[in-house]
Amino acid sequence: MTWHILGAGSLGSLWTTRLARAGVPVRLILRDPRRLAAYQAAGGLTLVDQGQARRHAIPAELPTADGPIQRLLVACKAYDAEAAVAPLLPRLSPDAELVLLQNGLGSQDAVALGAPHARCVLASSTEGAFREEDFRVVFAGQGFTWLGDPLRPGAPAWLGDLSAAGIPHAWTPDILSRLWRKLALNCAINPLTVLHDCRNGGLLEHPAEVAVLCSELVELLQRCGQPAAAENLLEDVQRVIQATAANFSSMHQDVASGRRTEISYLLGHACATAARHHVAVPHLDRLHERLKAHLRQRGLPVT
């Protein structure tokens, strides 16, 4: 069964090249003729793994290409996911499966609403990768990917493709808890690194600010039915800050490069959920407003 991959960013390219390397049929879907021409000029996707670069001449096509799509990995940014999947809806087979590899929460529901006949598998990954240049990705750190389907708990047979490709993973019936936990970690770390203009380790100088955010996030998680995601949150945030002290957060990298952030699907989603559940989170709300003001000053979108 062919994997169609939507999104040739860092994680999308990492999955694509490893699946292809394992002999699994893969096809890239690129958004427009210009991107397709650039990809063809590059001669394929290049994966740099442990210092060794290898180019993979993976077939690529436009969303308007012919042919049904049975299995689709959606690896684009959260704010692009719904619009990117929309032109592919006529091509989805009646029993299509979508693997949604987005940060935060909110985009998954939007995609699922637009494709009600498809099975949507949610994914949360800690793998590290970055693009050196277009269509060239560096595998920066072995991580782990959790997958699950809140509506259908049975694991799909295609997990064997991930094993063959060397993608560490596990199927969980509690994928929403994993996604909420990762969202909470991101909310406690990423916005502060942007506002303090620091690496993750710089937050060690702001322990009280981190602690009060974690306290509000714990209450929010407990009130919205995710108590497991709330357990020992502050300790885990402190561990991540120390373990990644030399790194810039993904949101900091986006802002520094003048790119749109995923604020609406991280901090924005947390604040909107708190309002819906009538949970008071004044420090999170204030952080959200400060971050939006900072983005406006940089000429970046605030949604």
mmCIF file of C-alpha atoms in Angstrom:
data_model
loop_
_atom_site.group_PDB
_atom_site.id
_atom_site.type_symbol
_atom_site.label_atom_id
_atom_site.label_comp_id
_atom_site.label_asym_id
_atom_site.label_seq_id
_atom_site.Cartn_x
_atom_site.Cartn_y
_atom_site.Cartn_z
ATOM 1 C CA MET A 1 0.000 0.000 0.000
ATOM 2 C CA THR A 2 1.414 3.378 -1.042
ATOM 3 C CA TRP A 3 1.949 6.114 1.531
ATOM 4 C CA HIS A 4 1.083 9.566 0.213
ATOM 5 C CA ILE A 5 2.969 12.256 2.134
ATOM 6 C CA LEU A 6 1.561 15.785 2.358
ATOM 7 C CA GLY A 7 4.227 18.188 3.583
ATOM 8 C CA ALA A 8 7.946 18.073 2.749
ATOM 9 C CA GLY A 9 9.094 19.849 5.905
ATOM 10 C CA SER A 10 11.462 18.342 8.435
ATOM 11 C CA LEU A 11 9.288 15.575 9.899
ATOM 12 C CA GLY A 12 7.483 14.838 6.638
ATOM 13 C CA SER A 13 10.815 14.453 4.857
ATOM 14 C CA LEU A 14 12.199 12.337 7.693
ATOM 15 C CA TRP A 15 9.284 9.888 7.499
ATOM 16 C CA THR A 16 9.309 9.870 3.683
ATOM 17 C CA THR A 17 12.999 9.061 3.291
ATOM 18 C CA ARG A 18 13.012 6.356 5.961
ATOM 19 C CA LEU A 19 9.933 4.664 4.505
ATOM 20 C CA ALA A 20 11.492 4.809 1.029
ATOM 21 C CA ARG A 21 14.807 3.496 2.365
ATOM 22 C CA ALA A 22 12.920 0.479 3.747
ATOM 23 C CA GLY A 23 11.343 -0.220 0.363
ATOM 24 C CA VAL A 24 7.855 0.978 1.323
ATOM 25 C CA PRO A 25 6.032 2.644 -1.643
ATOM 26 C CA VAL A 26 5.882 6.417 -1.061
ATOM 27 C CA ARG A 27 4.656 9.415 -3.058
ATOM 28 C CA LEU A 28 5.115 13.067 -2.130
ATOM 29 C CA ILE A 29 2.307 15.568 -2.675
ATOM 30 C CA LEU A 30 3.636 19.098 -3.293
ATOM 31 C CA ARG A 31 1.381 22.118 -3.132
ATOM 32 C CA ASP A 32 1.918 23.787 -6.513
ATOM 33 C CA PRO A 33 3.803 23.487 -9.845
ATOM 34 C CA ARG A 34 6.613 25.744 -8.613
ATOM 35 C CA ARG A 35 7.361 23.476 -5.643
ATOM 36 C CA LEU A 36 7.112 20.402 -7.835
ATOM 37 C CA ALA A 37 9.592 21.897 -10.330
ATOM 38 C CA ALA A 38 12.003 22.792 -7.509
ATOM 39 C CA TYR A 39 11.759 19.254 -6.152
ATOM 40 C CA GLN A 40 12.433 17.741 -9.563
ATOM 41 C CA ALA A 41 15.422 20.047 -10.020
ATOM 42 C CA ALA A 42 16.788 18.871 -6.651
ATOM 43 C CA GLY A 43 16.563 15.272 -7.848
ATOM 44 C CA GLY A 44 14.624 14.058 -4.815
ATOM 45 C CA LEU A 45 14.796 14.220 -1.029
ATOM 46 C CA THR A 46 18.150 13.999 0.726
ATOM 47 C CA LEU A 47 18.411 12.514 4.216
ATOM 48 C CA VAL A 48 21.509 13.235 6.305
ATOM 49 C CA ASP A 49 21.722 10.487 8.933
ATOM 50 C CA GLN A 50 24.762 10.219 11.222
ATOM 51 C CA GLY A 51 26.713 12.461 8.880
ATOM 52 C CA GLN A 52 25.948 10.386 5.781
ATOM 53 C CA ALA A 53 23.864 12.008 3.043
ATOM 54 C CA ARG A 54 21.738 9.947 0.682
ATOM 55 C CA ARG A 55 19.350 11.200 -1.963
ATOM 56 C CA HIS A 56 16.063 9.400 -2.562
ATOM 57 C CA ALA A 57 14.334 9.981 -5.922
ATOM 58 C CA ILE A 58 10.822 9.631 -4.525
ATOM 59 C CA PRO A 59 7.929 10.165 -6.965
ATOM 60 C CA ALA A 60 6.095 13.460 -6.443
ATOM 61 C CA GLU A 61 2.809 14.874 -7.690
ATOM 62 C CA LEU A 62 0.358 17.755 -7.313
ATOM 63 C CA PRO A 63 -2.863 17.542 -5.255
ATOM 64 C CA THR A 64 -4.806 17.496 -8.544
ATOM 65 C CA ALA A 65 -3.078 14.333 -9.800
ATOM 66 C CA ASP A 66 -5.165 11.298 -10.672
ATOM 67 C CA GLY A 67 -5.376 8.187 -8.569
ATOM 68 C CA PRO A 68 -6.950 7.288 -5.240
ATOM 69 C CA ILE A 69 -5.302 7.897 -1.873
ATOM 70 C CA GLN A 70 -5.645 5.115 0.686
ATOM 71 C CA ARG A 71 -3.112 6.228 3.281
ATOM 72 C CA LEU A 72 -2.122 9.870 3.779
ATOM 73 C CA LEU A 73 0.456 11.262 6.182
ATOM 74 C CA VAL A 74 -0.397 14.915 6.863
ATOM 75 C CA ALA A 75 2.903 16.426 7.966
ATOM 76 C CA CYS A 76 2.330 20.116 7.294
ATOM 77 C CA LYS A 77 2.009 22.833 9.926
ATOM 78 C CA ALA A 78 -1.138 22.905 12.066
ATOM 79 C CA TYR A 79 -2.366 26.137 10.475
ATOM 80 C CA ASP A 80 -2.029 24.647 6.963
ATOM 81 C CA ALA A 81 -3.487 21.191 7.597
ATOM 82 C CA GLU A 82 -7.188 21.743 6.893
ATOM 83 C CA ALA A 83 -6.627 23.764 3.703
ATOM 84 C CA ALA A 84 -3.905 21.384 2.475
ATOM 85 C CA VAL A 85 -6.107 18.304 2.850
ATOM 86 C CA ALA A 86 -9.207 19.924 1.262
ATOM 87 C CA PRO A 87 -8.169 19.523 -2.423
ATOM 88 C CA LEU A 88 -7.338 15.871 -1.764
ATOM 89 C CA LEU A 89 -10.799 14.952 -0.443
ATOM 90 C CA PRO A 90 -12.113 13.782 -3.855
ATOM 91 C CA ARG A 91 -9.137 11.416 -4.121
ATOM 92 C CA LEU A 92 -9.574 9.747 -0.717
ATOM 93 C CA SER A 93 -10.775 6.168 -0.999
ATOM 94 C CA PRO A 94 -13.892 5.159 0.999
ATOM 95 C CA ASP A 95 -11.717 3.470 3.642
ATOM 96 C CA ALA A 96 -8.893 6.036 3.596
ATOM 97 C CA GLU A 97 -6.684 6.515 6.641
ATOM 98 C CA LEU A 98 -5.066 9.848 7.553
ATOM 99 C CA VAL A 99 -2.123 10.101 9.949
ATOM 100 C CA LEU A 100 -2.118 13.602 11.453
ATOM 101 C CA LEU A 101 1.329 14.710 12.593
ATOM 102 C CA GLN A 102 0.599 18.260 13.814
ATOM 103 C CA ASN A 103 1.720 20.170 16.884
ATOM 104 C CA GLY A 104 -0.867 21.258 19.404
ATOM 105 C CA LEU A 105 -4.590 20.626 19.195
ATOM 106 C CA GLY A 106 -7.450 21.915 17.073
ATOM 107 C CA SER A 107 -6.194 21.245 13.565
ATOM 108 C CA GLN A 108 -6.914 17.509 13.921
ATOM 109 C CA ASP A 109 -10.609 18.148 14.595
ATOM 110 C CA ALA A 110 -10.817 20.498 11.613
ATOM 111 C CA VAL A 111 -9.307 17.892 9.265
ATOM 112 C CA ALA A 112 -11.554 15.128 10.632
ATOM 113 C CA LEU A 113 -14.690 17.253 10.157
ATOM 114 C CA GLY A 114 -13.746 17.815 6.532
ATOM 115 C CA ALA A 115 -13.128 14.117 5.887
ATOM 116 C CA PRO A 116 -15.854 12.353 7.895
ATOM 117 C CA HIS A 117 -15.547 9.058 6.007
ATOM 118 C CA ALA A 118 -11.796 8.729 6.644
ATOM 119 C CA ARG A 119 -10.143 7.251 9.710
ATOM 120 C CA CYS A 120 -7.967 9.903 11.394
ATOM 121 C CA VAL A 121 -5.015 8.598 13.387
ATOM 122 C CA LEU A 122 -3.425 11.182 15.673
ATOM 123 C CA ALA A 123 0.341 11.252 16.198
ATOM 124 C CA SER A 124 2.667 12.915 18.686
ATOM 125 C CA SER A 125 6.388 12.814 17.945
ATOM 126 C CA THR A 126 9.553 13.804 19.793
ATOM 127 C CA GLU A 127 11.873 13.091 16.864
ATOM 128 C CA GLY A 128 14.420 15.748 15.979
ATOM 129 C CA ALA A 129 15.021 16.917 12.423
ATOM 130 C CA PHE A 130 15.743 20.152 10.611
ATOM 131 C CA ARG A 131 16.018 21.268 7.022
ATOM 132 C CA GLU A 132 19.491 22.380 5.935
ATOM 133 C CA GLU A 133 17.909 23.570 2.703
ATOM 134 C CA ASP A 134 14.889 22.747 0.566
ATOM 135 C CA PHE A 135 14.461 18.986 0.179
ATOM 136 C CA ARG A 136 17.468 18.201 2.397
ATOM 137 C CA VAL A 137 16.717 17.105 5.969
ATOM 138 C CA VAL A 138 19.099 16.290 8.817
ATOM 139 C CA PHE A 139 18.093 13.591 11.314
ATOM 140 C CA ALA A 140 19.045 15.449 14.488
ATOM 141 C CA GLY A 141 17.879 13.178 17.287
ATOM 142 C CA GLN A 142 16.232 9.825 17.842
ATOM 143 C CA GLY A 143 12.828 10.283 19.409
ATOM 144 C CA PHE A 144 9.565 8.431 19.688
ATOM 145 C CA THR A 145 6.151 8.658 18.050
ATOM 146 C CA TRP A 146 2.890 7.813 19.786
ATOM 147 C CA LEU A 147 -0.119 7.059 17.609
ATOM 148 C CA GLY A 148 -3.769 6.452 18.407
ATOM 149 C CA ASP A 149 -7.369 6.871 17.330
ATOM 150 C CA PRO A 150 -9.818 8.127 19.985
ATOM 151 C CA LEU A 151 -12.746 6.676 18.012
ATOM 152 C CA ARG A 152 -11.324 3.280 17.016
ATOM 153 C CA PRO A 153 -8.871 1.817 19.526
ATOM 154 C CA GLY A 154 -7.664 -1.098 17.390
ATOM 155 C CA ALA A 155 -4.128 -0.742 16.006
ATOM 156 C CA PRO A 156 -3.813 -0.703 12.189
ATOM 157 C CA ALA A 157 -1.787 -3.291 10.294
ATOM 158 C CA TRP A 158 0.406 -0.629 8.648
ATOM 159 C CA LEU A 159 2.350 -0.058 11.863
ATOM 160 C CA GLY A 160 4.595 -2.767 10.421
ATOM 161 C CA ASP A 161 5.740 -0.246 7.787
ATOM 162 C CA LEU A 162 6.988 2.032 10.570
ATOM 163 C CA SER A 163 8.878 -0.840 12.178
ATOM 164 C CA ALA A 164 10.490 -1.687 8.840
ATOM 165 C CA ALA A 165 11.459 1.973 8.382
ATOM 166 C CA GLY A 166 13.095 2.187 11.815
ATOM 167 C CA ILE A 167 10.591 4.753 13.130
ATOM 168 C CA PRO A 168 10.284 4.090 16.900
ATOM 169 C CA HIS A 169 6.596 4.116 17.759
ATOM 170 C CA ALA A 170 3.806 2.683 19.871
ATOM 171 C CA TRP A 171 0.031 2.547 19.587
ATOM 172 C CA THR A 172 -1.869 3.975 22.539
ATOM 173 C CA PRO A 173 -5.583 4.124 23.355
ATOM 174 C CA ASP A 174 -4.834 7.373 25.214
ATOM 175 C CA ILE A 175 -3.393 9.514 22.424
ATOM 176 C CA LEU A 176 -5.333 12.616 23.522
ATOM 177 C CA SER A 177 -3.564 12.528 26.877
ATOM 178 C CA ARG A 178 -0.209 12.421 25.043
ATOM 179 C CA LEU A 179 -1.186 15.369 22.846
ATOM 180 C CA TRP A 180 -2.423 17.414 25.815
ATOM 181 C CA ARG A 181 0.776 16.690 27.741
ATOM 182 C CA LYS A 182 2.917 17.853 24.845
ATOM 183 C CA LEU A 183 0.724 20.943 24.415
ATOM 184 C CA ALA A 184 1.160 21.802 28.109
ATOM 185 C CA LEU A 185 4.948 21.400 27.858
ATOM 186 C CA ASN A 186 4.999 23.679 24.832
ATOM 187 C CA CYS A 187 2.788 26.284 26.534
ATOM 188 C CA ALA A 188 5.061 26.395 29.583
ATOM 189 C CA ILE A 189 8.287 26.736 27.586
ATOM 190 C CA ASN A 190 7.960 28.057 24.042
ATOM 191 C CA PRO A 191 6.195 31.418 24.560
ATOM 192 C CA LEU A 192 8.568 32.396 27.381
ATOM 193 C CA THR A 193 11.628 31.648 25.238
ATOM 194 C CA VAL A 194 10.226 34.019 22.613
ATOM 195 C CA LEU A 195 9.426 36.810 25.065
ATOM 196 C CA HIS A 196 12.744 36.491 26.938
ATOM 197 C CA ASP A 197 14.603 35.874 23.642
ATOM 198 C CA CYS A 198 16.534 32.970 25.084
ATOM 199 C CA ARG A 199 17.449 29.348 24.635
ATOM 200 C CA ASN A 200 15.408 26.865 26.636
ATOM 201 C CA GLY A 201 18.032 26.902 29.378
ATOM 202 C CA GLY A 202 17.475 30.635 29.856
ATOM 203 C CA LEU A 203 14.177 29.791 31.558
ATOM 204 C CA LEU A 204 16.174 28.482 34.533
ATOM 205 C CA GLU A 205 16.426 32.183 35.452
ATOM 206 C CA HIS A 206 12.619 32.480 35.551
ATOM 207 C CA PRO A 207 11.488 29.608 37.822
ATOM 208 C CA ALA A 208 8.516 31.424 39.368
ATOM 209 C CA GLU A 209 7.095 32.356 35.964
ATOM 210 C CA VAL A 210 7.374 28.747 34.777
ATOM 211 C CA ALA A 211 5.871 27.392 37.994
ATOM 212 C CA VAL A 212 2.747 29.572 37.924
ATOM 213 C CA LEU A 213 2.059 28.634 34.284
ATOM 214 C CA CYS A 214 2.383 24.953 35.162
ATOM 215 C CA SER A 215 -0.006 25.393 38.094
ATOM 216 C CA GLU A 216 -2.676 26.860 35.805
ATOM 217 C CA LEU A 217 -2.065 24.207 33.147
ATOM 218 C CA VAL A 218 -2.470 21.431 35.730
ATOM 219 C CA GLU A 219 -5.842 22.819 36.802
ATOM 220 C CA LEU A 220 -6.935 23.167 33.172
ATOM 221 C CA LEU A 221 -5.922 19.590 32.308
ATOM 222 C CA GLN A 222 -7.717 18.190 35.333
ATOM 223 C CA ARG A 223 -10.892 20.177 34.604
ATOM 224 C CA CYS A 224 -11.057 19.157 30.935
ATOM 225 C CA GLY A 225 -10.755 15.452 31.652
ATOM 226 C CA GLN A 226 -7.026 14.889 31.174
ATOM 227 C CA PRO A 227 -5.708 14.129 34.690
ATOM 228 C CA ALA A 228 -2.927 11.835 33.428
ATOM 229 C CA ALA A 229 -1.518 14.678 31.325
ATOM 230 C CA ALA A 230 -1.380 16.845 34.453
ATOM 231 C CA GLU A 231 0.706 14.481 36.612
ATOM 232 C CA ASN A 232 4.088 15.922 37.666
ATOM 233 C CA LEU A 233 3.886 18.570 34.936
ATOM 234 C CA LEU A 234 6.225 21.077 36.594
ATOM 235 C CA GLU A 235 8.881 18.422 37.185
ATOM 236 C CA ASP A 236 8.644 17.316 33.564
ATOM 237 C CA VAL A 237 8.868 20.896 32.293
ATOM 238 C CA GLN A 238 11.975 21.468 34.426
ATOM 239 C CA ARG A 239 13.481 18.237 33.091
ATOM 240 C CA VAL A 240 12.852 19.276 29.474
ATOM 241 C CA ILE A 241 14.318 22.749 30.086
ATOM 242 C CA GLN A 242 17.489 21.221 31.514
ATOM 243 C CA ALA A 243 17.760 18.452 28.900
ATOM 244 C CA THR A 244 17.346 20.923 26.017
ATOM 245 C CA ALA A 245 19.074 23.888 27.658
ATOM 246 C CA ALA A 246 21.273 24.630 24.624
ATOM 247 C CA ASN A 247 18.375 24.497 22.145
ATOM 248 C CA PHE A 248 16.117 27.233 20.859
ATOM 249 C CA SER A 249 12.444 26.231 20.994
ATOM 250 C CA SER A 250 10.619 25.696 17.703
ATOM 251 C CA MET A 251 8.510 28.805 18.325
ATOM 252 C CA HIS A 252 11.626 30.897 18.996
ATOM 253 C CA GLN A 253 13.131 29.605 15.731
ATOM 254 C CA ASP A 254 9.942 30.477 13.836
ATOM 255 C CA VAL A 255 9.840 34.036 15.200
ATOM 256 C CA ALA A 256 13.572 34.599 14.656
ATOM 257 C CA SER A 257 13.157 33.487 11.029
ATOM 258 C CA GLY A 258 10.061 35.611 10.451
ATOM 259 C CA ARG A 259 7.810 32.580 10.079
ATOM 260 C CA ARG A 260 4.242 32.153 11.244
ATOM 261 C CA THR A 261 3.952 30.357 14.596
ATOM 262 C CA GLU A 262 1.443 27.729 15.710
ATOM 263 C CA ILE A 263 0.241 29.970 18.569
ATOM 264 C CA SER A 264 -3.466 29.261 17.922
ATOM 265 C CA TYR A 265 -2.975 25.513 18.286
ATOM 266 C CA LEU A 266 -0.817 25.727 21.419
ATOM 267 C CA LEU A 267 -1.305 28.615 23.833
ATOM 268 C CA GLY A 268 -4.403 29.869 22.005
ATOM 269 C CA HIS A 269 -6.036 26.444 22.215
ATOM 270 C CA ALA A 270 -5.247 26.174 25.927
ATOM 271 C CA CYS A 271 -6.754 29.582 26.695
ATOM 272 C CA ALA A 272 -9.848 28.930 24.572
ATOM 273 C CA THR A 273 -10.393 25.564 26.282
ATOM 274 C CA ALA A 274 -10.031 27.210 29.698
ATOM 275 C CA ALA A 275 -12.676 29.789 28.788
ATOM 276 C CA ARG A 276 -15.017 27.063 27.539
ATOM 277 C CA HIS A 277 -14.652 25.139 30.814
ATOM 278 C CA HIS A 278 -14.816 28.312 32.953
ATOM 279 C CA VAL A 279 -11.324 27.765 34.352
ATOM 280 C CA ALA A 280 -9.540 30.931 35.456
ATOM 281 C CA VAL A 281 -6.037 31.052 33.931
ATOM 282 C CA PRO A 282 -5.002 34.698 34.279
ATOM 283 C CA HIS A 283 -1.281 34.104 33.793
ATOM 284 C CA LEU A 284 -1.818 32.000 30.666
ATOM 285 C CA ASP A 285 -4.231 34.618 29.290
ATOM 286 C CA ARG A 286 -1.713 37.377 30.001
ATOM 287 C CA LEU A 287 1.072 35.359 28.377
ATOM 288 C CA HIS A 288 -1.136 34.852 25.318
ATOM 289 C CA GLU A 289 -1.747 38.600 25.011
ATOM 290 C CA ARG A 290 1.948 39.423 25.497
ATOM 291 C CA LEU A 291 2.915 36.906 22.838
ATOM 292 C CA LYS A 292 0.356 38.248 20.358
ATOM 293 C CA ALA A 293 1.618 41.799 20.945
ATOM 294 C CA HIS A 294 5.187 40.627 20.336
ATOM 295 C CA LEU A 295 4.188 38.902 17.098
ATOM 296 C CA ARG A 296 2.342 42.025 15.892
ATOM 297 C CA GLN A 297 5.489 44.086 16.509
ATOM 298 C CA ARG A 298 7.379 41.634 14.311
ATOM 299 C CA GLY A 299 4.715 41.789 11.595
ATOM 300 C CA LEU A 300 3.748 38.136 12.138
ATOM 301 C CA PRO A 301 0.235 36.635 12.262
ATOM 302 C CA VAL A 302 -1.322 36.226 15.706
ATOM 303 C CA THR A 303 -3.548 33.280 14.749
#
